[in-house]
CSV table of C-alpha atoms in Angstrom, one decimal:
chain,number,residue,atom,x,y,z
A,638,UNK,CA,-46.0,-86.0,-339.2
A,639,UNK,CA,-43.1,-84.8,-337.1
A,640,UNK,CA,-44.1,-81.2,-337.7
A,641,UNK,CA,-47.7,-81.9,-336.7
A,642,UNK,CA,-46.5,-83.7,-333.6
A,643,UNK,CA,-44.5,-80.5,-332.7
A,644,UNK,CA,-47.6,-78.4,-333.3
A,645,UNK,CA,-49.6,-80.7,-331.0
A,646,UNK,CA,-46.9,-80.7,-328.3
A,647,UNK,CA,-46.8,-76.8,-328.4
A,648,UNK,CA,-50.6,-76.7,-328.2
A,649,UNK,CA,-50.6,-79.1,-325.3
A,650,UNK,CA,-48.1,-76.9,-323.4
A,651,UNK,CA,-50.3,-73.9,-324.0
A,652,UNK,CA,-53.3,-75.7,-322.7
A,653,UNK,CA,-51.4,-76.8,-319.5
A,654,UNK,CA,-50.3,-73.2,-319.0
A,655,UNK,CA,-53.8,-71.8,-319.4
A,656,UNK,CA,-55.2,-74.5,-317.2
A,657,UNK,CA,-52.7,-73.5,-314.5
A,658,UNK,CA,-53.7,-69.8,-314.7
A,659,UNK,CA,-57.4,-70.8,-314.4
A,660,UNK,CA,-56.7,-73.0,-311.4
A,661,UNK,CA,-54.8,-70.1,-309.8
A,662,UNK,CA,-57.7,-67.7,-310.4
A,663,UNK,CA,-60.2,-70.2,-308.9
A,664,UNK,CA,-58.0,-70.8,-305.9
A,665,UNK,CA,-57.3,-67.1,-305.3
A,666,UNK,CA,-61.0,-66.2,-305.7
A,667,UNK,CA,-61.9,-68.9,-303.2
A,668,UNK,CA,-59.3,-67.8,-300.7
A,669,UNK,CA,-59.9,-64.0,-300.8
A,670,UNK,CA,-63.5,-64.1,-301.6
A,671,UNK,CA,-65.5,-61.7,-303.7
A,672,UNK,CA,-66.5,-58.5,-302.0
A,673,UNK,CA,-69.3,-56.9,-304.1
A,674,UNK,CA,-71.8,-54.7,-302.4
A,675,UNK,CA,-74.9,-55.9,-304.2
A,676,UNK,CA,-77.3,-58.7,-304.0
A,677,UNK,CA,-76.0,-60.2,-307.2
A,678,UNK,CA,-72.4,-60.5,-305.8
A,679,UNK,CA,-72.7,-64.2,-304.8
A,680,UNK,CA,-74.4,-65.0,-308.1
A,681,UNK,CA,-71.8,-63.3,-310.1
A,682,UNK,CA,-69.0,-64.9,-308.1
A,683,UNK,CA,-70.5,-68.4,-308.6
A,684,UNK,CA,-71.0,-67.7,-312.3
A,685,UNK,CA,-67.4,-66.7,-312.7
A,686,UNK,CA,-66.0,-69.7,-310.8
A,687,UNK,CA,-68.4,-72.0,-312.8
A,688,UNK,CA,-67.2,-70.6,-316.1
A,689,UNK,CA,-63.5,-71.1,-315.1
A,690,UNK,CA,-64.2,-74.6,-314.0
A,691,UNK,CA,-66.1,-75.4,-317.1
A,692,UNK,CA,-63.3,-74.1,-319.2
A,693,UNK,CA,-60.8,-76.2,-317.2
A,694,UNK,CA,-62.9,-79.3,-317.9
A,695,UNK,CA,-62.9,-78.5,-321.7
A,696,UNK,CA,-59.1,-78.0,-321.6
A,697,UNK,CA,-58.6,-81.3,-319.8
A,698,UNK,CA,-60.8,-83.1,-322.4
A,699,UNK,CA,-58.9,-81.5,-325.3
A,700,UNK,CA,-55.6,-82.2,-323.6
A,701,UNK,CA,-56.5,-85.9,-323.1
A,702,UNK,CA,-57.3,-86.1,-326.8
A,703,UNK,CA,-54.0,-84.5,-327.8
A,704,UNK,CA,-52.0,-86.8,-325.4
A,705,UNK,CA,-53.7,-89.8,-326.8
A,706,UNK,CA,-52.8,-88.7,-330.4
A,707,UNK,CA,-49.2,-88.0,-329.4
A,708,UNK,CA,-48.9,-91.6,-328.0
A,709,UNK,CA,-50.6,-93.4,-330.8
A,710,UNK,CA,-49.5,-93.0,-334.4
A,711,UNK,CA,-52.9,-94.0,-335.9
A,712,UNK,CA,-54.7,-91.4,-333.7
A,713,UNK,CA,-52.2,-88.8,-334.7
A,714,UNK,CA,-52.8,-89.5,-338.4
A,715,UNK,CA,-56.6,-89.4,-337.8
A,716,UNK,CA,-56.3,-86.1,-336.0
A,717,UNK,CA,-54.1,-84.7,-338.8
A,718,UNK,CA,-56.6,-85.6,-341.4
A,719,UNK,CA,-59.5,-84.2,-339.3
A,720,UNK,CA,-57.7,-80.9,-338.8
A,721,UNK,CA,-56.7,-80.5,-342.5
A,722,UNK,CA,-60.0,-81.6,-344.1
A,723,UNK,CA,-60.8,-78.9,-346.7
A,724,UNK,CA,-64.6,-79.6,-346.6
A,725,UNK,CA,-64.7,-79.1,-342.8
A,726,UNK,CA,-62.7,-75.8,-343.2
A,727,UNK,CA,-65.1,-74.5,-345.8
A,728,UNK,CA,-68.1,-75.4,-343.6
A,729,UNK,CA,-66.5,-73.7,-340.6
A,730,UNK,CA,-65.7,-70.5,-342.6
A,731,UNK,CA,-69.3,-70.3,-343.9
A,732,UNK,CA,-70.7,-70.9,-340.4
A,733,UNK,CA,-68.4,-68.3,-338.8
A,734,UNK,CA,-69.3,-65.7,-341.4
A,735,UNK,CA,-73.1,-66.2,-341.0
A,736,UNK,CA,-72.9,-66.4,-337.2
A,737,UNK,CA,-71.0,-63.2,-337.0
A,738,UNK,CA,-73.7,-61.3,-338.9
A,739,UNK,CA,-76.5,-62.9,-336.9
A,740,UNK,CA,-74.6,-62.0,-333.7
A,741,UNK,CA,-74.1,-58.4,-334.9
A,742,UNK,CA,-77.8,-58.1,-335.8
A,743,UNK,CA,-78.9,-59.6,-332.4
A,744,UNK,CA,-76.7,-57.4,-330.3
A,745,UNK,CA,-77.8,-54.3,-332.2
A,746,UNK,CA,-81.4,-55.2,-331.9
A,747,UNK,CA,-81.0,-56.0,-328.1
A,748,UNK,CA,-79.2,-52.7,-327.6
A,749,UNK,CA,-82.0,-50.8,-329.2
A,750,UNK,CA,-84.8,-52.6,-327.4
A,751,UNK,CA,-83.1,-52.4,-324.0
A,752,UNK,CA,-82.6,-48.7,-324.5
A,753,UNK,CA,-86.3,-48.3,-323.7
A,754,UNK,CA,-85.9,-50.2,-320.4
A,755,UNK,CA,-82.4,-49.8,-319.0
A,756,UNK,CA,-79.8,-47.3,-320.3
A,757,UNK,CA,-76.9,-49.1,-318.6
A,758,UNK,CA,-77.7,-52.4,-320.4
A,759,UNK,CA,-78.1,-50.6,-323.7
A,760,UNK,CA,-74.8,-48.8,-323.4
A,761,UNK,CA,-73.1,-52.1,-322.4
A,762,UNK,CA,-74.6,-53.8,-325.5
A,763,UNK,CA,-73.4,-51.0,-327.7
A,764,UNK,CA,-69.9,-51.4,-326.2
A,765,UNK,CA,-70.1,-55.2,-327.0
A,766,UNK,CA,-71.1,-54.3,-330.5
A,767,UNK,CA,-68.2,-52.0,-330.9
A,768,UNK,CA,-65.7,-54.6,-329.6
A,769,UNK,CA,-67.2,-57.2,-332.0
A,770,UNK,CA,-66.9,-54.8,-335.0
A,771,UNK,CA,-63.3,-53.8,-334.0
A,772,UNK,CA,-62.4,-57.5,-333.8
A,773,UNK,CA,-63.9,-58.1,-337.2
A,774,UNK,CA,-62.1,-55.2,-338.8
A,775,UNK,CA,-58.7,-56.0,-337.2
A,776,UNK,CA,-58.9,-59.7,-338.2
A,777,UNK,CA,-59.9,-58.8,-341.7
A,778,UNK,CA,-57.0,-56.5,-342.0
A,779,UNK,CA,-54.6,-59.1,-340.6
A,780,UNK,CA,-55.8,-61.8,-343.0
A,781,UNK,CA,-55.8,-59.4,-346.0
A,782,UNK,CA,-52.1,-58.8,-345.3
A,783,UNK,CA,-51.3,-62.4,-344.6
A,784,UNK,CA,-52.9,-63.8,-347.7
């Protein structure tokens, strides 16, 4: 349990650091504004700030859970069992694999369909598709070497 406690402490420190960076981004964006010469500028700015604040809320909730586990031995043991449950890991692996293929198919189909309406959106979706595929290839190579 001492090793798991160390892992959770390290994870909590990372969350605090990321939350600090997100807070800095929100503050700097609010101070210096967002100068985009389009009608969607305010919408995009609001969307970006909303995403950062939403991510901060999630980080705070996860951090609260980790702090509670670090203070209470029974919660720590429950969290350890939850994170090392083999059935949950198998379900997550199967879900991730299927969702990757569904995402690849959906983005490919959207890129083709939007090619008839807007070339910029189509090229952007093809770029997203390439990034997803490169991520898949690099993680596969990494885990083939690791295991």
